[in-house]
Coordinates of C-alpha atoms and ligand atoms in Angstrom, one line a residue:
M524 CA 0.0 0.0 0.0
S525 CA 1.3 3.4 -0.9
L526 CA 2.3 5.5 2.1
T527 CA 1.0 8.6 0.3
K528 CA -2.5 7.1 0.5
L529 CA -2.2 6.8 4.2
A530 CA -1.8 10.6 4.5
C531 CA -5.0 12.6 5.0
K532 CA -6.7 13.7 1.8
R533 CA -5.9 17.4 2.2
V534 CA -2.2 16.7 2.7
Q535 CA -2.1 14.5 -0.4
D536 CA -3.6 17.4 -2.3
L537 CA -1.1 20.0 -1.0
T538 CA 1.7 21.7 -3.0
P539 CA 4.3 22.9 -0.5
Y540 CA 5.1 26.6 -0.4
M541 CA 7.9 27.3 -2.8
S542 CA 10.0 29.6 -0.5
A543 CA 12.9 31.4 -2.1
R544 CA 15.2 29.0 -0.2
R545 CA 13.5 25.9 -1.5
I546 CA 13.6 27.2 -5.1
G547 CA 17.2 28.0 -4.6
G548 CA 19.2 28.3 -7.8
K549 CA 22.9 28.7 -8.7
G550 CA 23.9 32.2 -7.8
H551 CA 26.0 34.4 -5.7
V552 CA 23.7 37.4 -5.3
F553 CA 20.5 36.4 -3.6
L554 CA 17.9 39.1 -3.8
N555 CA 14.8 36.8 -3.9
A556 CA 13.8 36.5 -0.2
N557 CA 13.7 40.0 1.2
E558 CA 16.5 39.2 3.6
A559 CA 19.0 41.7 4.9
P560 CA 22.4 41.8 3.2
K561 CA 24.4 41.0 6.3
S562 CA 24.1 39.7 9.9
E563 CA 25.2 41.2 13.1
S564 CA 27.0 39.1 15.7
Y565 CA 25.5 38.0 19.0
T566 CA 26.7 36.3 22.2
L567 CA 25.3 33.1 23.6
D568 CA 25.2 31.7 27.1
S569 CA 24.9 27.9 27.0
S570 CA 24.7 27.4 30.7
K571 CA 20.9 27.0 30.8
L572 CA 20.5 24.6 27.9
N573 CA 19.7 21.6 30.2
R574 CA 16.4 23.2 31.0
Y575 CA 13.3 23.6 28.8
P576 CA 12.9 27.3 27.8
E577 CA 10.2 29.6 28.9
C578 CA 7.1 29.3 26.6
Q579 CA 7.0 33.1 26.4
P580 CA 10.4 34.5 27.5
A581 CA 9.6 37.5 29.6
E582 CA 12.7 39.5 28.6
V583 CA 11.7 39.2 24.9
I584 CA 8.0 39.9 25.5
D585 CA 8.8 43.0 27.6
A586 CA 11.4 44.3 25.1
Y587 CA 9.1 43.9 22.1
A588 CA 6.1 45.4 23.9
A589 CA 8.2 48.5 24.8
Y590 CA 9.5 48.7 21.2
A591 CA 6.0 48.4 19.7
G592 CA 4.3 50.7 22.2
V593 CA 1.9 48.1 23.6
T594 CA 1.6 46.2 26.9
P595 CA 3.3 42.8 27.5
E596 CA -0.3 41.2 27.7
Q597 CA -0.8 42.3 24.1
V598 CA 2.3 40.4 22.8
L599 CA 2.8 36.8 21.8
V600 CA 6.2 35.5 20.5
S601 CA 6.3 32.6 18.0
R602 CA 8.6 30.7 15.7
G603 CA 8.6 33.4 13.0
S604 CA 5.4 35.3 12.0
D605 CA 4.6 32.3 9.8
E606 CA 3.8 30.4 12.9
A607 CA 1.6 33.3 14.1
I608 CA -0.3 33.1 10.8
E609 CA -0.9 29.4 11.3
L610 CA -1.9 29.8 14.9
L611 CA -4.5 32.4 13.9
V612 CA -6.0 30.0 11.4
R613 CA -6.1 27.1 13.9
T614 CA -7.4 29.3 16.7
F615 CA -10.3 30.9 14.8
C616 CA -11.3 28.8 11.9
E617 CA -13.4 25.5 12.1
P618 CA -11.8 23.2 9.5
G619 CA -14.2 22.3 6.6
K620 CA -16.7 24.9 7.7
E621 CA -15.1 28.4 8.0
E622 CA -12.8 30.4 5.8
I623 CA -10.1 32.9 5.6
L624 CA -10.3 35.9 3.3
I625 CA -7.3 37.2 1.3
C626 CA -6.8 39.8 -1.5
P627 CA -4.1 38.4 -3.8
P628 CA -1.5 39.2 -5.1
T629 CA -0.2 38.9 -1.5
Y630 CA 2.0 36.8 0.7
G631 CA 1.6 33.1 0.0
M632 CA 1.6 31.7 3.5
Y633 CA -2.0 32.7 4.4
S634 CA -3.5 30.3 1.8
I635 CA -0.8 27.6 2.6
S636 CA -1.7 27.7 6.3
A637 CA -5.4 27.5 5.5
E638 CA -4.9 24.6 3.2
T639 CA -2.8 22.6 5.7
C640 CA -5.5 23.1 8.3
G641 CA -8.4 22.2 6.0
V642 CA -9.8 25.7 6.1
G643 CA -11.3 27.3 3.0
I644 CA -10.0 30.4 1.2
R645 CA -12.1 33.2 -0.1
T646 CA -10.3 35.4 -2.6
V647 CA -11.3 39.0 -3.2
P648 CA -9.1 40.6 -5.9
P649 CA -7.9 44.1 -5.0
L650 CA -8.6 47.3 -7.0
A651 CA -6.3 48.5 -9.7
D652 CA -4.3 50.4 -7.1
F653 CA -3.9 47.2 -5.0
Q654 CA -6.0 48.6 -2.2
P655 CA -8.6 46.1 -0.9
D656 CA -12.1 46.2 -2.6
V657 CA -14.0 46.9 0.6
P658 CA -17.6 46.7 -0.7
A659 CA -16.7 43.3 -2.3
I660 CA -15.1 42.1 1.0
L661 CA -18.1 43.2 3.0
S662 CA -20.5 41.4 0.7
Q663 CA -18.6 38.1 1.1
L664 CA -18.1 37.8 4.9
E665 CA -20.5 34.9 5.5
G666 CA -18.5 32.1 7.1
V667 CA -15.2 34.2 7.1
K668 CA -13.4 34.2 10.4
V669 CA -10.0 35.7 9.6
I670 CA -9.2 38.4 7.1
F671 CA -5.5 38.8 6.2
F672 CA -4.2 42.1 5.0
C673 CA -0.5 42.7 4.4
S674 CA 0.9 46.2 4.9
P675 CA 3.3 47.0 3.3
N676 CA 2.1 44.2 1.0
N677 CA 4.5 41.6 -0.3
P678 CA 5.1 41.8 -3.3
T679 CA 3.4 45.1 -4.4
G680 CA 4.8 47.3 -1.6
T681 CA 1.3 48.8 -1.1
V682 CA 0.5 50.3 2.3
L683 CA -3.1 49.6 3.4
D684 CA -5.4 52.6 3.4
R685 CA -6.3 53.3 7.1
E686 CA -9.9 54.4 6.3
K687 CA -10.4 51.1 4.4
L688 CA -9.1 49.1 7.3
L689 CA -11.4 51.0 9.7
T690 CA -14.4 50.3 7.6
V691 CA -13.6 46.6 7.6
L692 CA -12.9 46.6 11.4
N693 CA -16.2 48.3 12.1
A694 CA -18.1 45.8 9.9
T695 CA -16.5 42.8 11.5
Q696 CA -16.8 43.5 15.2
N697 CA -17.6 40.3 17.1
K698 CA -17.7 38.5 13.8
A699 CA -14.2 38.1 12.4
I700 CA -10.5 38.7 13.2
V701 CA -8.8 41.2 10.9
V702 CA -5.0 40.6 10.6
V703 CA -2.6 43.2 9.4
D704 CA 0.8 41.6 8.6
E705 CA 3.4 44.3 9.3
A706 CA 6.5 42.1 8.4
Y707 CA 8.1 45.2 6.7
I708 CA 6.9 47.9 9.0
E709 CA 10.4 48.9 10.2
F710 CA 11.0 50.3 6.7
C711 CA 8.0 52.7 7.1
P712 CA 7.0 52.8 10.8
Q713 CA 4.8 55.8 10.3
F714 CA 2.2 53.5 8.6
S715 CA 1.8 51.0 11.5
M716 CA -1.8 50.2 12.6
V717 CA -0.7 49.2 16.1
D718 CA -2.3 52.4 17.6
L719 CA -5.8 51.0 16.6
L720 CA -5.4 47.9 18.8
N721 CA -6.9 49.5 21.9
D722 CA -10.0 50.6 20.0
Y723 CA -10.6 47.5 17.9
P724 CA -10.5 44.2 19.9
N725 CA -10.8 42.2 16.6
L726 CA -7.6 43.7 15.2
V727 CA -4.4 41.6 15.1
V728 CA -1.0 42.8 14.0
T729 CA 1.8 40.4 13.1
R730 CA 5.5 41.3 13.1
T731 CA 8.8 39.6 12.6
L732 CA 12.5 39.9 13.3
S733 CA 13.3 38.5 9.8
K734 CA 13.3 41.6 7.7
G735 CA 14.1 45.0 9.3
F736 CA 16.0 43.3 12.1
A737 CA 18.1 41.1 9.7
L738 CA 17.3 37.9 11.6
A739 CA 15.5 35.6 9.1
G740 CA 17.7 32.7 10.3
L741 CA 16.5 33.1 13.9
R742 CA 12.8 32.3 13.2
C743 CA 11.3 34.8 15.7
G744 CA 8.0 36.7 15.1
F745 CA 5.3 38.4 17.1
T746 CA 1.6 38.8 17.4
L747 CA 0.2 42.1 18.8
A748 CA -3.4 41.8 19.8
N749 CA -6.1 42.1 22.5
P750 CA -5.1 40.1 25.6
E751 CA -8.1 37.8 25.0
V752 CA -6.9 36.9 21.5
I753 CA -3.3 36.3 22.9
G754 CA -4.8 34.0 25.5
L755 CA -6.6 32.0 22.9
M756 CA -3.5 31.6 20.8
L757 CA -1.6 30.5 23.9
K758 CA -4.0 27.5 24.1
V759 CA -2.9 26.4 20.7
I760 CA 0.8 27.2 20.6
A761 CA 3.4 24.4 21.2
P762 CA 4.7 24.2 24.8
Y763 CA 8.2 25.4 24.0
P764 CA 8.1 27.3 20.7
I765 CA 11.1 29.6 21.4
A766 CA 14.5 27.9 21.8
E767 CA 16.7 29.3 24.5
P768 CA 19.4 30.6 22.0
V769 CA 16.6 32.3 20.0
A770 CA 15.3 34.1 23.1
Q771 CA 18.8 35.3 24.0
I772 CA 19.5 36.7 20.5
A773 CA 16.1 38.2 20.2
A774 CA 16.6 40.0 23.5
Q775 CA 19.9 41.4 22.3
A776 CA 18.3 42.6 19.0
L777 CA 15.6 44.4 21.0
S778 CA 18.0 46.1 23.4
P779 CA 18.6 49.8 23.0
A780 CA 21.8 49.1 21.2
G781 CA 20.1 46.5 19.0
L782 CA 17.3 49.0 18.1
E783 CA 19.8 51.6 17.2
T784 CA 21.7 49.2 14.9
M785 CA 18.3 48.3 13.3
R786 CA 17.4 51.9 12.7
K787 CA 20.7 52.6 11.0
R788 CA 20.3 49.6 8.8
I789 CA 16.8 50.8 7.8
T790 CA 18.1 54.3 6.8
W791 CA 21.0 52.7 4.8
L792 CA 18.6 50.3 3.0
N793 CA 15.9 52.9 2.4
D794 CA 18.6 55.2 0.9
L795 CA 19.9 52.4 -1.3
K796 CA 16.3 51.7 -2.5
Q797 CA 15.8 55.4 -3.5
Q798 CA 19.1 55.4 -5.3
F799 CA 18.2 52.2 -7.1
K800 CA 14.8 53.5 -8.2
A801 CA 16.4 56.7 -9.5
D802 CA 19.0 54.6 -11.4
I803 CA 16.5 52.4 -13.2
A804 CA 13.7 54.9 -13.7
G805 CA 14.7 55.9 -17.3
L806 CA 15.8 52.5 -18.6
P807 CA 13.8 51.4 -21.7
C808 CA 13.2 47.8 -20.2
V809 CA 11.5 49.3 -17.1
Q810 CA 7.8 49.9 -17.6
D811 CA 6.6 50.6 -14.1
I812 CA 8.0 50.7 -10.5
F813 CA 5.5 49.7 -7.8
D814 CA 5.3 51.2 -4.3
D815 CA 8.5 51.1 -2.3
N816 CA 7.5 50.8 1.3
G817 CA 9.4 47.6 2.1
N818 CA 13.0 46.4 1.6
F819 CA 12.1 45.4 -2.0
V820 CA 10.8 46.9 -5.2
L821 CA 8.5 45.2 -7.6
I822 CA 9.3 46.2 -11.2
R823 CA 7.2 45.7 -14.3
F824 CA 9.4 45.2 -17.2
T825 CA 8.7 45.1 -21.0
D826 CA 9.8 41.4 -20.8
G827 CA 10.0 40.1 -17.2
A828 CA 11.1 36.6 -18.1
K829 CA 14.0 38.0 -20.2
V830 CA 15.2 40.1 -17.3
F831 CA 14.9 37.2 -14.8
S832 CA 16.9 34.8 -17.0
A833 CA 19.5 37.5 -17.9
M834 CA 20.0 37.9 -14.1
V835 CA 20.3 34.2 -13.5
E836 CA 23.1 34.1 -16.2
Q837 CA 25.0 36.6 -14.0
G838 CA 24.4 34.6 -10.8
I839 CA 21.7 37.1 -9.6
I840 CA 18.6 35.4 -8.2
L841 CA 15.4 37.6 -8.1
R842 CA 11.8 36.6 -7.6
D843 CA 9.6 36.3 -10.7
F844 CA 5.9 37.2 -10.1
G845 CA 5.0 37.2 -13.8
N846 CA 2.6 34.3 -13.5
K847 CA 0.5 36.0 -10.8
A848 CA -2.8 37.8 -11.6
M849 CA -2.2 41.6 -12.1
L850 CA 1.6 41.1 -12.1
E851 CA 2.4 40.2 -15.7
N852 CA 6.1 40.8 -16.4
S853 CA 6.8 41.8 -12.8
V854 CA 10.0 40.8 -10.9
R855 CA 10.7 41.6 -7.3
V856 CA 14.1 42.8 -6.3
T857 CA 15.2 42.7 -2.7
I858 CA 17.3 45.7 -1.7
G859 CA 20.8 44.3 -1.0
D860 CA 24.1 46.1 -0.4
E861 CA 25.8 48.7 -2.7
A862 CA 27.7 46.0 -4.7
E863 CA 24.6 43.8 -5.2
M864 CA 22.5 46.8 -6.4
Q865 CA 25.2 47.8 -8.8
A866 CA 25.3 44.2 -10.2
V867 CA 21.5 44.3 -10.8
L868 CA 21.8 47.7 -12.4
S869 CA 24.5 46.7 -14.8
V870 CA 22.5 43.8 -16.1
L871 CA 19.5 46.1 -16.6
K872 CA 21.7 48.6 -18.5
S873 CA 23.1 45.8 -20.7
L874 CA 19.5 44.9 -21.7
A875 CA 18.6 48.5 -22.5
Ligands
LIG1487 C1 8.8 37.3 5.2 C2 7.4 37.5 5.5 C3 6.8 36.9 6.6 C4 7.6 35.8 7.3 O1 8.1 36.1 8.5 P1 8.8 35.1 9.4 O2 8.8 35.8 10.7 O3 10.2 34.9 8.8 O4 8.1 33.8 9.4 C5 5.5 37.1 7.0 N1 4.8 38.0 6.3 C6 5.2 38.5 5.1 C7 4.4 39.5 4.4 C8 6.5 38.3 4.7 O5 7.0 38.9 3.6

């Protein structure tokens, strides 16, 4: 008997998320996963590794609460924000009955998490400017328990319009959870929706140390929400989600010195992003540059596939979104260091 047939039906039907790291590719310049160009160094104390770690390490929770401007009761730490996304689906959606709502093109893990949990996915395409189509969303809320917005949105860079979020929050009170995924908010902190948490108990904000904090390899993310929501998620989360070395490094990254290093990195990368945009703006192969609120820019080329393969030939790996609805010929470029951006630029110039 085939072992595959032993697996539950929905797992047999799954296609795993093709993360940048799984797709891989031969290259030496990796600008396909929105990672930071370099790591900081940290110290580790291994003297407590005989003990199980705290489920929610207080030092990390307190530091993140202070950084985000919320109370520790409003914070949950998890194994990346990907785990937070899955916890939200498992906590609020009845498999086989209830659904999540998403507005693609957006981050792929919302639908992957729903599929793995046997939860349906309602898809409401955004408007031409990539803002959510609020009337369409409000007319399709029956059976929807969690709505995922991403701001800045991966891959379009769009920041969610605050008025539109407020309309959705007001219409979903006591009915559905509204998640705003702020994975890239360090690159545009002025657009955070965290200040709405106290007025809207059904709002949830997810965060991560993977992008602005340059710690994708650490796997550490956060949920900011009403204490009641945090309490429900704590019922579902694994008993020891945060390894002791992860907690130690996260605490260092969130210390005053760590925050200062992060803010300098953000200024550096935001400046490089503006320079890169100015450098490519006039090139004949560039048709359109999308919003630039994260550490990446999505670019619509006259021929996206040609740009992507010309980059591969030079060992530069980008992320191709040309097969996604509304994103024909579009390729996402993570902002890397000076040399990496020059390498991308010179390939684009050679095509021009
Ligand atoms: C990268 C990314 C994440 C994943 O964050 P982790 O904390 O590394 O799991 C979540 N949401 C969006 C929109 C992302 O781009």
